[in-house]
PDB file of C-alpha atoms and ligand atoms in Angstrom:
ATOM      1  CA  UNK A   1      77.856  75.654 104.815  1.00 50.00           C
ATOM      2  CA  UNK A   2      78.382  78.535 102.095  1.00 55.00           C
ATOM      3  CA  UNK A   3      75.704  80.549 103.912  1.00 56.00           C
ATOM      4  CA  UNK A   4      74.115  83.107 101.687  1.00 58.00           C
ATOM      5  CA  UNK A   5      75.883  82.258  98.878  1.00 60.00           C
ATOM      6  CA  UNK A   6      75.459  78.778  98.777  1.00 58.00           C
ATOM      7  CA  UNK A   7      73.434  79.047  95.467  1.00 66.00           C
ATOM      8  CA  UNK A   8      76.042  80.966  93.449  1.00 86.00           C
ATOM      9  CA  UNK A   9      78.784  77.791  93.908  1.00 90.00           C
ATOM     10  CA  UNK A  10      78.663  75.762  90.815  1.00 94.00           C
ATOM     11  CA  UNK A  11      81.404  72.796  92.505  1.00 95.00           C
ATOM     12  CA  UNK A  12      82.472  70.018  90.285  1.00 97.00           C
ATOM     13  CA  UNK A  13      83.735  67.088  92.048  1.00 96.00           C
ATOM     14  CA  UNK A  14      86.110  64.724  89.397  1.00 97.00           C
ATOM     15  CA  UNK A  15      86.917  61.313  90.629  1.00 97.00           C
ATOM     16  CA  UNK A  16      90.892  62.452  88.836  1.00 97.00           C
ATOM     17  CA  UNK A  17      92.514  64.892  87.341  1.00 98.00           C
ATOM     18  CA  UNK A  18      95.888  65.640  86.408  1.00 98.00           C
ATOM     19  CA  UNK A  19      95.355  69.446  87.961  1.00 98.00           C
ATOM     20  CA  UNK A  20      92.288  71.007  89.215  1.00 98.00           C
ATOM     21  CA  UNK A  21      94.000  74.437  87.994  1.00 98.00           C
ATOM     22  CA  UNK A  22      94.183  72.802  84.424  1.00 97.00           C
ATOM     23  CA  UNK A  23      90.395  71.843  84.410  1.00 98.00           C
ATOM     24  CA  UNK A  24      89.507  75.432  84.792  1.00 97.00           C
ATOM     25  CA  UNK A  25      92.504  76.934  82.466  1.00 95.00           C
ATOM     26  CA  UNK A  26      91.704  74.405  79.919  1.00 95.00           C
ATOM     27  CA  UNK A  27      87.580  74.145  79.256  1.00 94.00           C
ATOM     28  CA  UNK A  28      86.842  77.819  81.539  1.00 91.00           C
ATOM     29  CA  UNK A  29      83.570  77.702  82.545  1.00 92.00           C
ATOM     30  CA  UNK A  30      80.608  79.906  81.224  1.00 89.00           C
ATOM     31  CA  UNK A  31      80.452  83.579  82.507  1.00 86.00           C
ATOM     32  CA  UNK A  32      77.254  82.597  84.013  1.00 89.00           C
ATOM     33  CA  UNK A  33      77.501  84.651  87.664  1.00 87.00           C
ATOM     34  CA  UNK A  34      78.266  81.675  89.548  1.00 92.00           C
ATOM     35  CA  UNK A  35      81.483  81.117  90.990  1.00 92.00           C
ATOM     36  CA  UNK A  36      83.102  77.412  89.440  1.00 96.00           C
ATOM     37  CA  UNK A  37      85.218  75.581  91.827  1.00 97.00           C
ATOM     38  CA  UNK A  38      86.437  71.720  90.782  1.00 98.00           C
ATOM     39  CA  UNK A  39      87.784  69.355  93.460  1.00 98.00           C
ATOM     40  CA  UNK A  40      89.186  66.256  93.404  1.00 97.00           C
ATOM     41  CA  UNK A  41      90.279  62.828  94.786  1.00 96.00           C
ATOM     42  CA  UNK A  42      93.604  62.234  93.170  1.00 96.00           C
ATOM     43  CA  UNK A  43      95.395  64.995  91.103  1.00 97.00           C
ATOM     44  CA  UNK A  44      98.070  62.994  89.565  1.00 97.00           C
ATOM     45  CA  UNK A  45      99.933  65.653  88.101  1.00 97.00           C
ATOM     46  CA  UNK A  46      99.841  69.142  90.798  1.00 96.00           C
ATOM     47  CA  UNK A  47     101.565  72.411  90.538  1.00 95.00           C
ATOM     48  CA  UNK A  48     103.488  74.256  92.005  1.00 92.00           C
ATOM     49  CA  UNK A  49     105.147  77.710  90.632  1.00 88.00           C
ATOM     50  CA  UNK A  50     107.924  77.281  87.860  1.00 85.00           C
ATOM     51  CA  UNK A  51     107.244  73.641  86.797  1.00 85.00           C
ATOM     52  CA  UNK A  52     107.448  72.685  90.670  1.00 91.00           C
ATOM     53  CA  UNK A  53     105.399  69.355  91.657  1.00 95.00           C
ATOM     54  CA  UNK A  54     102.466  70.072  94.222  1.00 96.00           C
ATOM     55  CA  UNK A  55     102.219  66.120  95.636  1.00 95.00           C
ATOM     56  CA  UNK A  56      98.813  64.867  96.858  1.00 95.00           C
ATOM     57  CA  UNK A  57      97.139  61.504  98.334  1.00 94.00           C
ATOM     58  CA  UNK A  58      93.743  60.345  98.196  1.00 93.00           C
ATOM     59  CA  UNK A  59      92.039  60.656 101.226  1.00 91.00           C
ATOM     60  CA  UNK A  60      94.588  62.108 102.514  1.00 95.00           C
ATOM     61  CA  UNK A  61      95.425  65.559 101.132  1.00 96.00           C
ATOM     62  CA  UNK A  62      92.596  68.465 100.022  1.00 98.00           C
ATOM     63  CA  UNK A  63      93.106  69.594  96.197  1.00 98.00           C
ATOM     64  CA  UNK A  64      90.806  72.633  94.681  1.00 98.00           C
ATOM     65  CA  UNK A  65      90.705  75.272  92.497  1.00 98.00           C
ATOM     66  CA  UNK A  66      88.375  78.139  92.521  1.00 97.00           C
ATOM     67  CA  UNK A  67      88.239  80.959  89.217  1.00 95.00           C
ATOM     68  CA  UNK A  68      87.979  84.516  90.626  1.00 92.00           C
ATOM     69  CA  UNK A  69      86.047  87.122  87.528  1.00 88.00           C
ATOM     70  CA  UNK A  70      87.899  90.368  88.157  1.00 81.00           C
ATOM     71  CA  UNK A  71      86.565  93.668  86.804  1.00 75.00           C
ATOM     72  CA  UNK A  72      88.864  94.771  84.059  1.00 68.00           C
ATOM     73  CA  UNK A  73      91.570  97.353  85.551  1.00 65.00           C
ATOM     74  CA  UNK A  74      90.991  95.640  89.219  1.00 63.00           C
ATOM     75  CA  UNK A  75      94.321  94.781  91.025  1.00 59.00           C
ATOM     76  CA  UNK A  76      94.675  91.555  90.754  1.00 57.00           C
ATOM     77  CA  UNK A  77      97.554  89.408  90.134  1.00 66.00           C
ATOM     78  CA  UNK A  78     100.092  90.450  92.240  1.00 72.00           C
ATOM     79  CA  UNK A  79      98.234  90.296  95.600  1.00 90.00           C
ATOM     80  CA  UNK A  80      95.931  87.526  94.954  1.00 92.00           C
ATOM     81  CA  UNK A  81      98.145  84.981  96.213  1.00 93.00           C
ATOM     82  CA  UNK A  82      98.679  86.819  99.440  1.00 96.00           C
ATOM     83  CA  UNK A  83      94.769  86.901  99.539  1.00 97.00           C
ATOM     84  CA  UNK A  84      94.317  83.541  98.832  1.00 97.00           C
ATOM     85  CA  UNK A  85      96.873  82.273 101.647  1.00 98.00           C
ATOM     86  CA  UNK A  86      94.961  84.786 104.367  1.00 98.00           C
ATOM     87  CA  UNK A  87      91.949  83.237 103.298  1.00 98.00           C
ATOM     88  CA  UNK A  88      93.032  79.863 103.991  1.00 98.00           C
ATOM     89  CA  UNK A  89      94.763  80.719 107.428  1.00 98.00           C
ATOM     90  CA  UNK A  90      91.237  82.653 108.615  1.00 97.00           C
ATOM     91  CA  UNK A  91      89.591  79.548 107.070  1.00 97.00           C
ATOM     92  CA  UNK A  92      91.489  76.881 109.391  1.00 97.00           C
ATOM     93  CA  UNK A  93      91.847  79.298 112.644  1.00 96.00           C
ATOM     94  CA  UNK A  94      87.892  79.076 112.915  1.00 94.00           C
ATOM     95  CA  UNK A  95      88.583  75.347 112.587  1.00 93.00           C
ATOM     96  CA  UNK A  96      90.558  75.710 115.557  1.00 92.00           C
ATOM     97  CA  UNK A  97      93.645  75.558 114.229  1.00 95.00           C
ATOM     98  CA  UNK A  98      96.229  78.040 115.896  1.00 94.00           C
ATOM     99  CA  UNK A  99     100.341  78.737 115.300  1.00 96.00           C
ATOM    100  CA  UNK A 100      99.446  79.746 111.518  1.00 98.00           C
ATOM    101  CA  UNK A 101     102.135  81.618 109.254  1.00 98.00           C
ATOM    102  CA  UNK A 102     102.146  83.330 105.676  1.00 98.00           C
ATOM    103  CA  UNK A 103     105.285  82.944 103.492  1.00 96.00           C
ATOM    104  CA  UNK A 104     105.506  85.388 100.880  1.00 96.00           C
ATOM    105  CA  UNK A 105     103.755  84.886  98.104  1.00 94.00           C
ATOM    106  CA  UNK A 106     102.168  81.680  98.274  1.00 91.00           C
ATOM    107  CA  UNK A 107     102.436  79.137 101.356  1.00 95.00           C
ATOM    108  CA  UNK A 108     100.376  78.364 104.618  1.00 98.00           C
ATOM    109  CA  UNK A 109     102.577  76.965 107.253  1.00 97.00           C
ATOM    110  CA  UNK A 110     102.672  76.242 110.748  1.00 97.00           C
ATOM    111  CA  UNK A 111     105.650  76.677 113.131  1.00 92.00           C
ATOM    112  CA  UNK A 112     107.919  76.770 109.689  1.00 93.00           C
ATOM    113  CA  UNK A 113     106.793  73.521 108.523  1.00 95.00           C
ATOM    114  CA  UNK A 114     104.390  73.772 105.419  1.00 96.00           C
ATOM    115  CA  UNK A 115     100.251  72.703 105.515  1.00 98.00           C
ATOM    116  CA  UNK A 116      98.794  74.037 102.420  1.00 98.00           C
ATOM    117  CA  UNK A 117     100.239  75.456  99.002  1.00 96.00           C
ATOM    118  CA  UNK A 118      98.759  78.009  96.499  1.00 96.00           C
ATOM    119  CA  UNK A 119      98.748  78.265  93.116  1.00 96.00           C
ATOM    120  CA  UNK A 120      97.234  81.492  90.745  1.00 94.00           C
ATOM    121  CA  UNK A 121      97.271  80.926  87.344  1.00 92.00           C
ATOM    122  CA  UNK A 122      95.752  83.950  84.934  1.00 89.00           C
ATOM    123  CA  UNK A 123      93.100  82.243  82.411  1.00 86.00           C
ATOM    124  CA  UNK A 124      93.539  84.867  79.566  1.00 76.00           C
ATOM    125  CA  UNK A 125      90.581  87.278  78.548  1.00 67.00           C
ATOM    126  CA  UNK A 126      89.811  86.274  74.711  1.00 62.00           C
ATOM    127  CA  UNK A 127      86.664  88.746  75.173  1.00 61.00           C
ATOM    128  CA  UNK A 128      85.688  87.676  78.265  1.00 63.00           C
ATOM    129  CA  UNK A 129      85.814  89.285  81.393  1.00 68.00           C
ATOM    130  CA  UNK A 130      89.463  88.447  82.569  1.00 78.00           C
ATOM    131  CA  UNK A 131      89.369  85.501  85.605  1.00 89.00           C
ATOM    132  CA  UNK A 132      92.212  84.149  87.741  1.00 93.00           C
ATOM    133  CA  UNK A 133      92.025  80.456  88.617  1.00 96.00           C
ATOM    134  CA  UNK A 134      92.889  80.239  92.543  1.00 97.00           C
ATOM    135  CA  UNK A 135      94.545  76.242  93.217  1.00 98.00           C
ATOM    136  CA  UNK A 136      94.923  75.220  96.769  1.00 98.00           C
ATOM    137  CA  UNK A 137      96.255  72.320  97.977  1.00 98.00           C
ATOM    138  CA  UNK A 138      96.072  71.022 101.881  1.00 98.00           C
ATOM    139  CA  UNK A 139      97.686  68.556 103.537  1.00 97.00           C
ATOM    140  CA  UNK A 140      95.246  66.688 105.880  1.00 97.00           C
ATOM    141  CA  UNK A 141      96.378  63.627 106.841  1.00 96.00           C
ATOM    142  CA  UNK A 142      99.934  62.563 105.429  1.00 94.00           C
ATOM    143  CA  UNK A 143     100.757  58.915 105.339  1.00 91.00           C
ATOM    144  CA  UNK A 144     103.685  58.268 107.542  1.00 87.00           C
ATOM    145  CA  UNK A 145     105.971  57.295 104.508  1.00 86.00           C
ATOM    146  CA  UNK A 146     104.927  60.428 102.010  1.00 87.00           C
ATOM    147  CA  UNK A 147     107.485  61.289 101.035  1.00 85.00           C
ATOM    148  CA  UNK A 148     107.884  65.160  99.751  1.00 89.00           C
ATOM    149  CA  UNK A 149     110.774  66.671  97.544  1.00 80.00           C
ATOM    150  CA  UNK A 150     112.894  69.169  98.381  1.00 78.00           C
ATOM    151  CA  UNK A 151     110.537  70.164 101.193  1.00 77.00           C
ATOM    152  CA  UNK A 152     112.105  68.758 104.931  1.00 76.00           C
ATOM    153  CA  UNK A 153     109.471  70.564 106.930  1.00 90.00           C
ATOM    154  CA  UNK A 154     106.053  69.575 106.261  1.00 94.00           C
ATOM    155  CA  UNK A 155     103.118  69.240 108.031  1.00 96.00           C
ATOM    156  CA  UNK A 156      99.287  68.127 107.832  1.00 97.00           C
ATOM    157  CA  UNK A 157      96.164  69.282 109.290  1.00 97.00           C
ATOM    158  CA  UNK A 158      96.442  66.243 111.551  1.00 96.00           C
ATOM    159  CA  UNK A 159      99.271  67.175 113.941  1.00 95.00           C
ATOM    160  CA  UNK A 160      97.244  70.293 114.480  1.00 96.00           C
ATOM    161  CA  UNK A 161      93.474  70.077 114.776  1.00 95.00           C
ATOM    162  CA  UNK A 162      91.752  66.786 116.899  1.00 94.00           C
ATOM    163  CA  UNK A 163      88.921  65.458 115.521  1.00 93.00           C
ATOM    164  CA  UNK A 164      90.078  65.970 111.767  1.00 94.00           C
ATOM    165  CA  UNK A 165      87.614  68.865 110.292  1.00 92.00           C
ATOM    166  CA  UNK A 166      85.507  66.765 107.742  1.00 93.00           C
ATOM    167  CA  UNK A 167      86.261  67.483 103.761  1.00 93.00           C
ATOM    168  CA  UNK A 168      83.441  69.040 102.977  1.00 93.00           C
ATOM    169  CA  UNK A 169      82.767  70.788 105.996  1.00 93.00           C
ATOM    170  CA  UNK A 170      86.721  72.447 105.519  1.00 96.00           C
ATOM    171  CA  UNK A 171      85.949  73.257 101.719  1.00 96.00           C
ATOM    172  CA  UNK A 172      83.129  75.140 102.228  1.00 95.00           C
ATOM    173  CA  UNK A 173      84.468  77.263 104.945  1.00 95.00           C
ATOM    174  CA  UNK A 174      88.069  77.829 102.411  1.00 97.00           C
ATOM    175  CA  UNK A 175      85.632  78.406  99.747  1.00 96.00           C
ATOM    176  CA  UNK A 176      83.467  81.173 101.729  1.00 94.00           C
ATOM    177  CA  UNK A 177      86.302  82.733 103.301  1.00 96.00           C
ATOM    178  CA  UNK A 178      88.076  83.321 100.056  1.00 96.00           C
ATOM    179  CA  UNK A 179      85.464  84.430  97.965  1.00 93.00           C
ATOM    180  CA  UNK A 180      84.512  86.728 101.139  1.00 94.00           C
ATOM    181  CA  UNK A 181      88.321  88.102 100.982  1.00 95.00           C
ATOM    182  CA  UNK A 182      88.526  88.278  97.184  1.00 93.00           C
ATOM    183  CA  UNK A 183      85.584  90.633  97.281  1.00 90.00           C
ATOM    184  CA  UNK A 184      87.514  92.851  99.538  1.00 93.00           C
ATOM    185  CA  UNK A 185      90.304  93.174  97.412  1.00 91.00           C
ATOM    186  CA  UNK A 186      88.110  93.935  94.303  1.00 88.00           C
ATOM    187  CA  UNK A 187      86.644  96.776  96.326  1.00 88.00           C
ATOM    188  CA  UNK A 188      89.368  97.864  99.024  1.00 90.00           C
ATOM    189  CA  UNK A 189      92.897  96.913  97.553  1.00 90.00           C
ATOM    190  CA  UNK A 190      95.430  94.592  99.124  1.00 94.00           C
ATOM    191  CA  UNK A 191      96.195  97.809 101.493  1.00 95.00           C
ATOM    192  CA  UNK A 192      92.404  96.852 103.314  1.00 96.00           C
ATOM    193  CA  UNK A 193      94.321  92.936 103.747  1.00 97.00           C
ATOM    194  CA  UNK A 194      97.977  94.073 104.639  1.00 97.00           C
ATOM    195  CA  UNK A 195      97.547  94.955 108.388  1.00 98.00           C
ATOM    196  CA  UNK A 196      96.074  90.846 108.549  1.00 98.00           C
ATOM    197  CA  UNK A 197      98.789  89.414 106.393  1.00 98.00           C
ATOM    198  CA  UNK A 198     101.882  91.274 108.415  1.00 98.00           C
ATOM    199  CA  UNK A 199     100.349  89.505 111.507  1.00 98.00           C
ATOM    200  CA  UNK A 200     100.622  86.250 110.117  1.00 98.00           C
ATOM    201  CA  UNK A 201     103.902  86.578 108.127  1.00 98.00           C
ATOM    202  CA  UNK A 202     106.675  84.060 109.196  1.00 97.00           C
ATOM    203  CA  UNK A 203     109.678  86.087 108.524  1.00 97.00           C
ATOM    204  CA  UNK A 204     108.784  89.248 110.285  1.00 97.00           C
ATOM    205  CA  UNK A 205     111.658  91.339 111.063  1.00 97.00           C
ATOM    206  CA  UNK A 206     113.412  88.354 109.958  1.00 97.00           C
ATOM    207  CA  UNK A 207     116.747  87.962 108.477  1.00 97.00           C
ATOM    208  CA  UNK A 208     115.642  86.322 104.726  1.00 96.00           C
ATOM    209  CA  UNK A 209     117.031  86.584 101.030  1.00 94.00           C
ATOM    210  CA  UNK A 210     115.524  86.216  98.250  1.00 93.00           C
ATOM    211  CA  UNK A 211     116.834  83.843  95.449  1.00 90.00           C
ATOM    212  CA  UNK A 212     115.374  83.797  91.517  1.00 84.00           C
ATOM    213  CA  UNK A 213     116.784  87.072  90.864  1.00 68.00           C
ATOM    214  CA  UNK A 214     119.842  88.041  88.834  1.00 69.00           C
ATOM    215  CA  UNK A 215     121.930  88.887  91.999  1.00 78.00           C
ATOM    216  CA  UNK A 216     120.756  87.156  95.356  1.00 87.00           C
ATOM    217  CA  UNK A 217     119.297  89.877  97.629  1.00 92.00           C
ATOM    218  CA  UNK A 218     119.745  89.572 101.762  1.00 95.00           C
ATOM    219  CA  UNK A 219     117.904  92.164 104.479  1.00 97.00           C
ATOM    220  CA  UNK A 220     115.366  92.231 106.666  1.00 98.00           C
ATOM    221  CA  UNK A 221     112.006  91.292 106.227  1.00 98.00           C
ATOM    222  CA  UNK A 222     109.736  94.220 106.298  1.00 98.00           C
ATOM    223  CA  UNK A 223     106.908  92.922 105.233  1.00 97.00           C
ATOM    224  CA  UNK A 224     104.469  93.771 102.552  1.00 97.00           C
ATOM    225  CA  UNK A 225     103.458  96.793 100.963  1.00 95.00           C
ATOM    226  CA  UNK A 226     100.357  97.846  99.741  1.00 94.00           C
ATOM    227  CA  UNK A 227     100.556  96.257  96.362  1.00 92.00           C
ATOM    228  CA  UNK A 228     101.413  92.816  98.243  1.00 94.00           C
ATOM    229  CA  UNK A 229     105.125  93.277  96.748  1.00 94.00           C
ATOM    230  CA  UNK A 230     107.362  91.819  99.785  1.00 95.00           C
ATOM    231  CA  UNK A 231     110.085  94.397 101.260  1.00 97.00           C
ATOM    232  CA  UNK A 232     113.621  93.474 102.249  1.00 96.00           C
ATOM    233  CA  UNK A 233     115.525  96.062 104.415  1.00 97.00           C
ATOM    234  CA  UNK A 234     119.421  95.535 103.204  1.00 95.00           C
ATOM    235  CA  UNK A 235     121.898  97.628 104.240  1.00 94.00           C
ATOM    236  CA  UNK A 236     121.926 100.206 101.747  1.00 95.00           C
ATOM    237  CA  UNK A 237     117.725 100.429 101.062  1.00 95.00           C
ATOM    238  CA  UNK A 238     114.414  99.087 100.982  1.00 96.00           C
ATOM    239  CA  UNK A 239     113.788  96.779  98.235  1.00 94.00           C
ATOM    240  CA  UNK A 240     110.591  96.230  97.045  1.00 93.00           C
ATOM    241  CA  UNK A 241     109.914  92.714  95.496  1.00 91.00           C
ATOM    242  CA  UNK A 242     107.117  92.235  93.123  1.00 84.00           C
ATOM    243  CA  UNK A 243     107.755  89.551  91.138  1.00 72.00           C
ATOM    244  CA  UNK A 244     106.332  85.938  92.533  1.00 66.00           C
ATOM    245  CA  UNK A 245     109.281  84.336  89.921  1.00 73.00           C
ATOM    246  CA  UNK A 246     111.464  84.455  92.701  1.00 83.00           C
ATOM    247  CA  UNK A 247     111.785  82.813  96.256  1.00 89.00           C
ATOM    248  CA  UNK A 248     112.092  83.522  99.722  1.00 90.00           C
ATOM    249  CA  UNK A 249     114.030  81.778 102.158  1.00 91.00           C
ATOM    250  CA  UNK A 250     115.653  82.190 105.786  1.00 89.00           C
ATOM    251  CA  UNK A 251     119.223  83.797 106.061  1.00 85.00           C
TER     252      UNK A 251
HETATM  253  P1  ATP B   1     108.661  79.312  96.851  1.00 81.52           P
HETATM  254  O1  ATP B   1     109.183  79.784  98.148  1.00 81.52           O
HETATM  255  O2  ATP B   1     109.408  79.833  95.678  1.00 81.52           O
HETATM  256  O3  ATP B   1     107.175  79.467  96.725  1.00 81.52           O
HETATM  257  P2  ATP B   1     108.153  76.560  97.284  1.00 81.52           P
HETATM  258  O4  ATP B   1     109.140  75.462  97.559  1.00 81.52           O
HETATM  259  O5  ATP B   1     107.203  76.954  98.341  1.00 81.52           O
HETATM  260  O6  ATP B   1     109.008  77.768  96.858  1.00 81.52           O
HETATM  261  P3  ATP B   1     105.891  76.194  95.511  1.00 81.52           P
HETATM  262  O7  ATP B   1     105.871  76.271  94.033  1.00 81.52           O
HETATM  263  O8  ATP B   1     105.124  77.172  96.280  1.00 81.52           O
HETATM  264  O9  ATP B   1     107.411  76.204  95.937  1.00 81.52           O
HETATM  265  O10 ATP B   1     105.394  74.745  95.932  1.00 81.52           O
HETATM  266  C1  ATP B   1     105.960  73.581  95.346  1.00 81.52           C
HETATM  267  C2  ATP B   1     106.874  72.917  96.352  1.00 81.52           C
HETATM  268  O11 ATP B   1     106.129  72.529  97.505  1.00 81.52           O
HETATM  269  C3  ATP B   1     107.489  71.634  95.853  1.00 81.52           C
HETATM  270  O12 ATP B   1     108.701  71.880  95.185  1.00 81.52           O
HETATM  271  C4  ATP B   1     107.708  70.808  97.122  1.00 81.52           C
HETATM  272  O13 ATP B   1     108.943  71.131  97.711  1.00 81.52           O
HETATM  273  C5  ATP B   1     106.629  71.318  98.051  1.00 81.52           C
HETATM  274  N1  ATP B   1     105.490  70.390  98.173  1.00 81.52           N
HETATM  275  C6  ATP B   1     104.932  69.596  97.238  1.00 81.52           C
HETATM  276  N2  ATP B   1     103.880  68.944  97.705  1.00 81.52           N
HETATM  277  C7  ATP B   1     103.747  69.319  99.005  1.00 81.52           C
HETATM  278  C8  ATP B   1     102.842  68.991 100.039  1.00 81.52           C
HETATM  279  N3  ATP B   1     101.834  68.149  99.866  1.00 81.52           N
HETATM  280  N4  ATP B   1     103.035  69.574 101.246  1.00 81.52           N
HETATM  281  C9  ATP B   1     104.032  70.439 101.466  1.00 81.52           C
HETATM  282  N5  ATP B   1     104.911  70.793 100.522  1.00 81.52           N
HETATM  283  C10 ATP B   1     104.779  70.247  99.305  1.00 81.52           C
END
C-alpha cells in the first residue's frame, strides 16, 4: 500500500505502550534512511499538548507515530502540525470520507466534532541530523460509553465512512500521504500547503479567540500565513499567532 516507497518504512508494531511518541523520543532509531514509524494496540498513557491526555481503545481507536529527519535550517516546527493534520484529512477524503475540518494547530474534525488528534514532539539533535516525531491518534470506532474529558464533541471514523477502512489499509495511506506532504514542506515551505489548509480550516472568517496567552485575544479568523502562524483580525490589527502553547476556540 506504500507504493514506491514501501521499502524505506521500517514499522514497528508493539502489542503496548505507554506513548508511541515516547518510543521514538526515548530509544530514536538509527539514521539509517528509512523512515521509523511504531504503532500500537493500547497506548495506556497518550498525549496531548501541555500534559493533556490523548485517550485510546483497543480495537477501537488508531495510535502512531512517525519521525520526520529534517535538513538542518529546514522550516520545521511551526508548520509541521498543520502538515501533519492536511495529511491526515487528504488521507481519509480518498477513503471516502467527506465534511473534513482543520483546527489550528493540531486537530482533524468533522462538522466541529473531533476524529483524530496530533501530536509533534522535537527529538533533540545530539549530533544527529535533527528529527521531529509526528503522533497521530484516530478515532475509529468509539465504544458507546467512551467516555472523553473535557471534549463534548467527538466523533469516530464510524459515523462517517461505511464499511470501516481496514487498519492497515488506513495506516498506510496516513503514512504515504504524510511523508508525501512532509517532503513538500522540506522543499516548498508551508506557503506551497497554505492555499489546501485555508480550504479545510473550521473557523474561516470565523469569530474565535485565542486563550494561553497573557491577555485573551478575540477577532476574526483569517487564517494562516505562510509560516503556518494562525491570524486573528481584531479590531485594531492583524495578529499573527505563532506559538502552538496556546488554544483556539469559538467566540
Ligand atoms: P487545543 O485547541 O489547545 O489543541 P485540544 O483540546 O484540542 O486543545 P490537544 O492537546 O490537541 O488539546 O488534545 C488533547 C485533548 O483532546 C484532550 O484534553 C481531550 O479533551 C481530547 N481528547 C482526548 N482523547 C480524545 C479522543 N480519542 N478523541 C477526541 N478527543 C480526544
Amino acid at each position: 500500500h506504500l507504493g514506491d516507497r514501501s521499502s524505506a518504512f521500517a514499522l514497528q508494531i508493539l502489542d503496548e505502550c505507554a506513548s508511541t511518541n515516547s518510543v521514538l523520543l526515548d530509544t530514536p532509531p538509527a539514521d539509517d534512511g528509512r523512515v521509523h514509524v511504531v504503532v500500537t494496540e493500547r497506548q495506556t498513557a497518550g498525549r496531548g499538548r501541555r500534559g493533556r491526555q490523548w485517550q485510546s481503545w483497543p480495537g477501537a481507536s488508531l495510535t502512531f507515530s512517525t519521525l520526520w529527519r529534517f535538513a538542518p535550517g529546514a522550516p520545521v516546527p511551526a508548520g509541521l502540525s498543520l502538515v501533519a493534520g492536511l495529511a491526515v484529512v487528504r488521507a481519509l477524503e480518498k477513503l471516502g470520507v467527506s465534511g473534513l475540518q482543520l483546527k489550528w494547530p493540531n486537530d482533524v474534525l468533522v462538522n466541529g466534532h473531533k476524529l483524530a488528534g496530533i501530536l509533534v514532539e522535537l527529538l533533540p539533535g545530539r549530533g544527529r541530523t535533527p528529527a521531529a516525531v509526528v503522533g497521530i491518534g484516530v478515532n475509529l470506532q468509539l465504544p458507546a460509553d467512551a467516555q472523553i474529558a473535557d471534549q463534548p464533541g467527538v466523533t469516530d471514523l464510524g459515523h462517517h465512512v461505511s464499511p470501516l477502512p481496514e487498519r492497515n489499509q488506513l495506516l498506510a495511506q496516513l503514512l504515504a500521504e504524510l511523508h508525501a506532504l512532509f517532503d513538500t514542506y522540506a522543499a516548498a515551505g508551508f506557503a506551497a500547503l497554505r492555499g489546501a489548509w485555508q480550504q479545510r480550516n473550521a473557523f474561516a472568517d470565523l469569530p474565535v479567540r485565542i486563550t494561553g496567552e497573557v491577555q485573551e485575544i478575540a477577532g476574526i479568523c483569517a487564517g494562516v500565513d505562510d509560516d503556518g502562524a494562525l491570524l486573528i483580525r481584531t479590531d485594531t490589527a492583524l495578529v499573527r499567532i505563532l506559538s502552538g502553547e496556546v488554544s483556539l476556540r469559538s467566540a
